[in-house]
Coordinates of C-alpha atoms in Angstrom, one line a residue:
Chain A
M52 CA 106.9 90.8 83.2
P53 CA 107.0 94.2 82.4
P54 CA 106.5 95.7 78.3
L55 CA 109.8 95.4 76.5
D56 CA 109.9 99.6 75.9
V57 CA 109.9 99.7 79.8
I58 CA 112.6 96.4 79.6
V59 CA 115.0 98.4 77.2
D60 CA 114.1 101.9 79.0
A61 CA 116.0 100.3 82.5
L62 CA 118.3 98.5 80.6
L63 CA 119.7 101.5 78.7
H64 CA 119.2 104.4 81.7
V65 CA 119.5 102.4 84.6
V66 CA 120.9 99.2 84.3
L67 CA 124.4 99.4 82.2
P68 CA 125.5 102.9 82.8
A69 CA 125.3 101.5 87.5
A70 CA 127.5 98.5 85.5
I71 CA 129.8 99.3 83.2
V72 CA 130.7 103.1 86.1
A73 CA 131.3 100.6 88.7
F74 CA 132.8 98.1 87.0
A75 CA 135.1 100.2 85.8
L76 CA 136.0 102.3 88.8
S77 CA 135.8 99.3 91.1
A78 CA 138.1 98.0 89.2
G79 CA 141.2 100.1 90.2
G80 CA 140.3 97.9 93.8
R81 CA 144.2 96.9 92.4
F82 CA 144.9 100.4 93.9
V83 CA 143.0 101.7 97.0
Q84 CA 141.0 99.3 99.0
F85 CA 138.0 101.9 98.7
A86 CA 136.9 101.4 95.4
P87 CA 134.8 99.7 95.1
A88 CA 132.4 102.1 97.6
L89 CA 132.9 104.8 95.2
G90 CA 131.8 103.1 91.9
L91 CA 128.7 101.9 94.0
A92 CA 127.7 105.1 95.5
A93 CA 129.2 107.2 91.5
A94 CA 126.9 104.6 89.5
Y95 CA 123.3 104.5 92.3
G96 CA 124.1 108.4 92.0
L97 CA 124.1 109.5 88.2
V98 CA 121.6 106.7 87.5
A99 CA 119.9 109.1 90.9
W100 CA 120.9 112.1 89.2
H101 CA 119.8 110.9 86.1
R102 CA 116.3 108.8 86.2
D103 CA 115.1 112.1 89.4
L104 CA 115.8 109.9 92.0
W105 CA 117.1 111.2 94.6
T106 CA 113.9 112.5 95.9
L107 CA 112.0 108.9 97.0
M108 CA 109.7 110.3 98.3
P109 CA 107.4 114.0 97.1
G110 CA 107.4 116.2 99.9
E111 CA 110.0 117.2 103.2
S112 CA 110.0 113.0 104.4
S113 CA 113.0 111.5 106.0
W114 CA 113.2 109.0 103.5
N115 CA 114.3 111.1 101.4
R116 CA 116.7 111.1 103.7
L117 CA 118.5 108.0 102.6
H118 CA 121.1 108.7 100.6
Y119 CA 122.9 110.5 102.0
A120 CA 122.9 107.6 105.2
V121 CA 124.2 105.4 102.1
L122 CA 127.0 108.1 102.1
A123 CA 127.5 108.3 105.2
A124 CA 128.1 104.7 106.2
L125 CA 130.6 104.8 103.1
V126 CA 132.8 107.0 104.0
I127 CA 132.1 105.6 108.4
E128 CA 133.3 102.4 107.1
Q129 CA 136.7 104.0 105.3
L130 CA 137.1 105.2 108.6
V131 CA 137.2 102.0 110.3
Q132 CA 138.6 99.9 107.9
A133 CA 141.7 102.8 109.1
L134 CA 141.7 101.8 112.6
P135 CA 144.4 99.1 114.2
G136 CA 143.1 95.8 114.5
R137 CA 142.6 95.9 117.4
L138 CA 140.3 98.7 117.8
A139 CA 138.1 95.6 117.6
L140 CA 135.5 96.4 120.1
I141 CA 135.7 100.1 119.3
R142 CA 135.0 99.9 115.2
C143 CA 131.8 97.8 116.4
F144 CA 130.6 100.5 118.4
L145 CA 131.5 102.9 115.4
R146 CA 129.1 100.9 112.6
I147 CA 126.0 100.1 115.5
A148 CA 126.3 103.6 116.0
V149 CA 126.3 104.9 112.3
S150 CA 124.1 102.1 112.2
V151 CA 121.4 103.0 115.4
G152 CA 121.1 106.9 114.0
I153 CA 120.7 106.6 110.5
S154 CA 117.4 104.5 111.0
F155 CA 117.1 106.9 113.7
L156 CA 117.0 110.1 111.5
V157 CA 115.8 107.7 108.6
I158 CA 112.2 106.7 110.0
P159 CA 110.0 109.8 109.9
S160 CA 109.1 110.2 113.5
A161 CA 105.5 109.1 112.5
T162 CA 106.0 106.2 111.5
R163 CA 108.4 106.1 114.4
A164 CA 106.0 106.7 117.2
E165 CA 104.0 104.2 115.1
V166 CA 105.8 101.8 115.2
W167 CA 108.3 101.8 117.7
W168 CA 110.1 98.7 117.1
L169 CA 110.6 99.3 113.7
M170 CA 114.1 101.2 114.2
P171 CA 115.4 99.6 116.2
L172 CA 114.4 96.2 113.9
L173 CA 116.2 98.2 110.6
A174 CA 119.1 99.4 113.3
A175 CA 119.8 95.5 113.9
L176 CA 119.9 94.1 110.1
V177 CA 121.9 97.2 109.0
F178 CA 124.8 96.1 111.5
A179 CA 124.1 92.5 111.0
V180 CA 124.8 92.6 106.6
W181 CA 126.9 95.3 107.3
S182 CA 129.4 92.8 109.7
T183 CA 128.7 90.3 107.9
L184 CA 129.3 90.8 104.8
T185 CA 132.2 92.8 104.9
Y186 CA 133.6 89.9 106.6
L187 CA 132.9 87.6 104.7
A188 CA 133.5 89.7 101.4
A189 CA 137.1 89.4 101.8
R190 CA 137.3 86.1 102.5
P191 CA 137.4 85.0 99.7
P192 CA 137.9 88.2 98.0
D193 CA 136.0 86.0 94.5
G194 CA 132.9 89.3 94.2
S195 CA 130.2 86.0 95.6
V196 CA 129.4 89.3 98.3
P197 CA 128.5 91.6 96.1
L198 CA 126.9 89.2 93.7
A199 CA 124.2 87.6 96.5
L200 CA 123.5 91.4 97.2
A201 CA 123.0 92.3 93.5
L202 CA 120.5 89.5 93.2
A203 CA 119.0 90.8 96.9
A204 CA 118.2 94.3 94.6
F205 CA 117.3 92.8 92.0
V206 CA 114.0 90.5 93.5
A207 CA 113.9 93.4 95.4
A208 CA 112.9 95.8 93.0
G209 CA 110.5 93.3 91.8
V210 CA 109.4 93.2 95.4
L211 CA 108.8 96.7 95.0
V212 CA 107.9 96.7 91.1
H213 CA 104.6 94.4 92.1
A214 CA 103.5 97.0 95.5
G215 CA 103.1 100.1 93.0
S216 CA 106.4 101.8 93.0
A217 CA 108.0 102.5 90.1
R218 CA 110.6 105.5 92.3
L219 CA 111.8 102.7 94.1
T220 CA 111.9 100.1 91.5
E221 CA 113.8 102.0 89.7
A222 CA 115.9 102.5 92.8
A223 CA 116.5 98.7 93.8
T224 CA 117.4 98.0 90.1
A225 CA 120.3 101.2 90.2
L226 CA 121.7 99.8 93.5
S227 CA 121.3 95.9 91.5
A228 CA 123.0 97.3 88.5
A229 CA 125.9 99.2 90.4
L230 CA 126.1 95.0 92.5
G231 CA 126.7 93.6 89.6
G232 CA 129.2 95.4 88.5
I233 CA 131.3 95.3 90.8
A234 CA 130.5 92.3 91.9
V235 CA 131.5 91.5 88.2
A236 CA 134.9 93.3 89.0
C237 CA 135.6 90.7 91.8
I238 CA 135.2 88.3 89.3
L239 CA 137.6 88.9 87.6
L240 CA 139.7 90.6 89.0
K241 CA 140.2 89.5 92.3
I242 CA 139.5 92.5 94.1
D243 CA 137.7 92.5 97.5
G244 CA 134.8 94.1 97.4
S245 CA 134.2 94.2 101.6
S246 CA 133.9 98.6 101.0
A247 CA 130.9 98.8 98.2
V248 CA 129.0 96.6 101.5
P249 CA 127.6 99.4 104.3
G250 CA 125.9 100.9 101.1
A251 CA 124.5 98.1 100.1
A252 CA 123.1 97.3 104.0
V253 CA 121.8 100.8 104.2
L254 CA 120.1 100.7 100.7
L255 CA 118.5 97.8 100.6
P256 CA 116.8 97.8 103.7
G257 CA 115.8 100.8 103.2
L258 CA 114.7 100.5 100.4
L259 CA 112.1 98.3 100.8
L260 CA 111.2 99.5 104.7
I261 CA 110.0 102.6 102.4
G262 CA 108.3 100.4 100.4
Q263 CA 106.5 98.1 102.8
Q264 CA 105.6 101.8 105.1
E265 CA 104.3 103.4 102.1
T266 CA 102.8 101.3 98.6
F267 CA 99.4 99.9 98.9
S268 CA 99.5 96.5 97.8
D269 CA 98.3 93.0 99.3
L270 CA 101.7 92.2 99.8
T271 CA 102.8 90.8 102.8
W272 CA 105.4 92.2 104.7
H273 CA 107.8 89.3 104.7
A274 CA 107.8 89.8 100.8
F275 CA 109.3 93.3 101.7
A276 CA 112.0 90.8 104.2
L277 CA 113.1 88.3 102.7
P278 CA 115.4 90.3 99.8
A279 CA 116.6 92.6 103.2
V280 CA 117.0 89.4 105.0
A281 CA 118.5 86.8 102.3
P282 CA 122.3 88.4 102.5
L283 CA 122.7 87.2 106.2
A284 CA 121.9 82.7 104.8
M285 CA 125.8 83.5 103.6
V286 CA 126.7 83.0 107.8
F287 CA 125.7 79.3 107.7
L288 CA 128.9 78.4 105.5
L289 CA 131.3 79.2 109.1
P290 CA 130.4 76.5 110.5
F291 CA 132.5 74.7 106.9
P292 CA 136.2 76.7 106.9
K293 CA 137.5 73.9 103.6
L294 CA 134.5 74.9 101.0
Q295 CA 136.1 77.3 99.4
G296 CA 137.5 78.6 95.6
F297 CA 133.5 77.8 93.5
P298 CA 132.1 75.5 94.9
L299 CA 131.9 77.7 98.1
M300 CA 130.4 80.8 96.0
C301 CA 127.5 78.2 94.9
W302 CA 126.6 77.4 98.1
R303 CA 126.5 80.8 99.5
L304 CA 124.4 81.9 96.2
S305 CA 122.5 79.4 96.4
L306 CA 121.6 80.0 100.1
V307 CA 120.8 83.7 99.2
L308 CA 118.6 82.4 96.1
V309 CA 116.4 80.3 98.7
P310 CA 114.3 82.9 100.5
L311 CA 114.8 84.7 97.6
V312 CA 112.9 82.7 95.6
I313 CA 110.1 83.1 98.0
A314 CA 110.0 86.4 98.2
M315 CA 109.4 86.3 94.3
A316 CA 106.5 84.9 94.6
L317 CA 104.4 86.2 97.2
A318 CA 105.1 89.7 95.2
M319 CA 103.6 87.5 92.3
Q320 CA 101.0 86.4 94.1
T321 CA 98.9 90.1 93.8
G322 CA 98.3 89.8 90.2
P323 CA 99.6 90.7 86.5
L324 CA 101.5 93.7 86.4
E325 CA 99.3 96.6 84.6
F326 CA 101.1 99.1 83.4
E327 CA 98.0 101.3 81.6
Chain B
M67 CA 85.1 154.6 130.0
R68 CA 86.1 151.2 130.2
W69 CA 83.4 150.6 128.4
I70 CA 84.1 152.6 126.1
L71 CA 86.8 149.9 123.9
P72 CA 84.3 146.4 123.4
L73 CA 81.4 149.2 122.5
A74 CA 84.5 150.3 119.5
L75 CA 85.4 147.1 118.6
A76 CA 81.5 146.1 119.2
A77 CA 80.1 148.2 116.5
F78 CA 83.2 147.5 113.6
V79 CA 83.3 143.8 113.8
T80 CA 79.6 143.0 113.7
P81 CA 78.5 144.3 110.8
A82 CA 81.1 142.3 108.7
T83 CA 80.1 139.0 110.8
M84 CA 75.8 139.2 111.4
F85 CA 75.7 139.0 107.6
A86 CA 79.1 136.9 107.1
D87 CA 76.7 133.6 105.3
E88 CA 79.5 130.6 106.0
F89 CA 79.1 126.7 104.1
P90 CA 80.1 123.8 104.8
L91 CA 81.7 122.1 102.5
T92 CA 82.5 118.5 102.9
G93 CA 82.7 115.3 100.6
K94 CA 78.9 114.9 99.3
N95 CA 78.4 118.8 98.6
T96 CA 81.7 119.2 96.7
T97 CA 83.6 117.1 94.3
I98 CA 87.4 117.6 93.0
T99 CA 88.2 115.0 90.4
F100 CA 91.2 115.4 88.1
V101 CA 91.9 113.8 85.1
G102 CA 95.3 112.3 84.1
T103 CA 96.1 112.5 80.9
K104 CA 100.0 110.7 79.5
P105 CA 100.7 110.3 75.2
G106 CA 97.3 108.0 74.0
G107 CA 95.7 108.1 77.3
K108 CA 94.4 109.5 80.4
H109 CA 92.8 108.7 83.6
D110 CA 89.5 110.1 85.6
G111 CA 90.0 110.5 89.6
G112 CA 89.5 112.5 92.6
F113 CA 88.9 112.6 95.7
K114 CA 85.9 111.8 98.3
A115 CA 86.3 113.2 102.1
I116 CA 86.4 116.2 102.1
T117 CA 85.9 118.8 104.9
G118 CA 86.1 123.0 104.6
A119 CA 84.5 125.8 104.5
A120 CA 83.3 128.5 102.7
V121 CA 82.5 132.2 103.9
V122 CA 80.2 135.6 102.3
E123 CA 80.0 138.6 104.0
G124 CA 76.5 139.1 101.7
K125 CA 76.6 139.4 98.6
D126 CA 80.4 141.2 97.8
L127 CA 80.9 137.1 95.9
T128 CA 84.3 138.4 96.6
S129 CA 84.7 138.7 99.8
L130 CA 84.5 134.6 99.9
K131 CA 87.5 133.2 102.0
I132 CA 87.5 129.0 101.4
S133 CA 89.0 126.9 103.4
L134 CA 89.6 122.7 102.3
E135 CA 90.8 120.4 103.2
I136 CA 91.0 117.0 101.7
D137 CA 92.1 113.3 103.3
M138 CA 94.2 111.9 100.7
E139 CA 93.3 108.4 102.2
S140 CA 90.2 108.9 100.2
L141 CA 91.3 108.8 96.4
W142 CA 90.0 107.6 93.9
S143 CA 90.6 106.5 90.5
D144 CA 88.9 104.6 87.2
N145 CA 91.5 101.2 87.7
P146 CA 92.4 100.2 92.0
K147 CA 96.1 99.7 91.0
L148 CA 96.2 102.9 88.9
T149 CA 94.6 104.6 93.3
N150 CA 97.6 102.8 95.1
H151 CA 100.1 103.9 92.2
L152 CA 98.6 107.6 92.8
K153 CA 98.5 107.1 96.6
S154 CA 103.0 104.7 96.5
P155 CA 105.8 107.9 97.0
D156 CA 106.1 107.6 93.1
F157 CA 102.6 110.6 93.6
F158 CA 101.5 111.4 96.4
G159 CA 103.2 109.4 98.8
I160 CA 99.3 109.9 101.2
K161 CA 100.8 107.7 104.1
S162 CA 104.0 111.5 104.6
N163 CA 100.9 113.5 103.3
P164 CA 97.9 112.7 104.0
K165 CA 96.3 115.6 104.2
T166 CA 96.0 117.8 101.3
K167 CA 94.8 122.4 102.3
F168 CA 93.6 124.8 100.0
V169 CA 92.4 128.1 101.8
S170 CA 92.5 131.5 100.0
T171 CA 94.5 134.1 99.8
K172 CA 91.7 137.1 97.4
V173 CA 88.5 136.9 95.2
E174 CA 88.5 138.8 93.3
K175 CA 86.2 139.7 89.4
A176 CA 87.2 138.7 86.1
G177 CA 85.0 139.3 83.5
A178 CA 81.2 137.4 83.7
D179 CA 83.6 134.5 86.7
Y180 CA 86.0 135.3 89.8
K181 CA 89.2 134.7 90.0
I182 CA 90.2 133.0 93.0
T183 CA 93.8 133.0 94.4
G184 CA 95.2 130.8 97.7
D185 CA 97.6 129.2 98.8
M186 CA 97.9 125.3 98.0
T187 CA 99.4 122.5 100.2
M188 CA 100.3 119.2 99.0
C189 CA 102.6 116.9 99.3
G190 CA 104.2 118.9 101.8
E191 CA 104.5 121.7 99.8
T192 CA 103.3 125.8 99.8
K193 CA 102.1 126.8 96.5
S194 CA 99.6 129.2 96.1
L195 CA 97.6 129.1 93.0
S196 CA 94.8 130.5 91.3
F197 CA 91.9 130.0 89.2
P198 CA 89.1 131.2 87.3
A199 CA 86.2 130.1 88.9
T200 CA 82.0 131.0 88.5
I201 CA 80.8 131.4 91.7
T202 CA 76.7 132.7 92.5
V203 CA 74.8 132.7 95.7
A204 CA 71.3 132.8 95.2
G205 CA 67.6 131.1 98.3
G206 CA 70.5 130.0 100.5
A207 CA 72.6 128.6 98.5
L208 CA 76.4 128.0 97.5
N209 CA 76.7 126.8 93.6
I210 CA 80.6 127.2 92.5
T211 CA 82.4 125.7 89.0
S212 CA 85.8 125.5 88.0
Q213 CA 88.4 123.7 85.9
F214 CA 91.8 124.8 85.3
A215 CA 94.2 122.7 85.1
I216 CA 97.6 122.7 87.9
D217 CA 101.4 121.5 86.4
R218 CA 101.9 118.6 89.5
T219 CA 105.5 119.3 89.6
K220 CA 105.7 122.4 91.6
W221 CA 104.2 120.7 94.9
G222 CA 106.9 118.3 94.6
M223 CA 105.1 115.3 92.0
T224 CA 109.0 114.6 89.7
Y225 CA 107.9 111.3 88.8
G226 CA 107.6 109.7 85.4
Q227 CA 108.1 112.9 83.4
G228 CA 108.3 112.7 80.2
K229 CA 105.6 109.4 80.2
V230 CA 103.0 111.0 82.5
D231 CA 102.0 115.1 81.3
N232 CA 102.9 117.2 83.8
Q233 CA 99.7 119.4 84.0
V234 CA 96.7 117.7 85.6
K235 CA 93.4 119.1 84.6
L236 CA 91.3 119.9 88.2
K237 CA 86.6 119.0 88.2
V238 CA 85.9 121.5 91.0
S239 CA 82.2 121.6 91.8
V240 CA 80.1 123.1 95.3
K241 CA 76.6 123.3 96.2
A242 CA 76.2 124.0 99.0
T243 CA 73.3 125.5 101.3
K244 CA 74.2 126.8 105.1

């Protein structure tokens, strides 16, 4: 466990501001559909500015485009939602195009050349999480999807701290807190939090990929991959339409927790954290 | 007539290069170490893989030209976990910024010692850097020693301000032979 002063500092300067801002803005979801997206962008952006997280890598690295990619995904989703329902194919195409574009622009060219399959993998993951969880978040709007994403981001923070990057850990913590705030708003006010999903679909795997590629630790790639794919576990409940209400929420979160617990266990195998 | 230009060029160029001594710089004859400090603590570190050259024309030490490249993978510190942390995006981000380079642009006399000015490229950013140094050339050996501090935030290493001091002390020692 990190020392108490580090935990208190993170609570006061990362978790609380992100959660409060995200909750306050998401509560407007009763009036405008994009309120949760605004809540995520404002909450994460505020903490990123306050904690100097806007630049994830020193120097001019294309990884630093990740935050712009998050904003792009949130805005594109609003355009996608504005399209008539009969244009489902165009919706799908737009999401695919943006996922591929983001992956191409964010992963450095040297990394793409070295590991050719990384770009299509990230694009596929972003698209899968984006499309699937946007669909699930509204069926029903019970807050389980933002809560599952918040848990995944929290475990991602745990993996990244074991990987040895405090900056990426804080970024994942801020994402987790913002999604937590959105989840609380969704649960209390029965809001559809789907507009925030594209932001998390880009930022969560993006931070984990930066951690996997740019840090030096004994962590296996599974520890980075599991929190990124964990929210997709909720699709296994699609064949059970009769499952509704609180039991559905419990099942969804239970399924997501399985890969998250494995990821955390893998991360903790690297030994105790040092804060000297 | 057509021989005049090459001959004239040779007349100007030859004396300078004839008396220029080149000293190869390696991790064996050049040490670069640093001390990072924070409230209530400090850590030592350095770099093992260094390549480059120092060129001096005659006995004029202000003619010294240094070109140096550090392989950031060779970064070490007094704690293995700290070494990994320093290599991470929080500090050097060495997978994206694998080399640090220094190329001198001017060496001038400063009292009994010298002041070396040059461009240092670190974390993908090139900034001018000046530092005092003691330089001697004797018996076919070049000796340079220097201690100075740099502000890490000038090279975009902004993480942890307030927890880790911005000023990092550097110690450079060169004992090179031709």
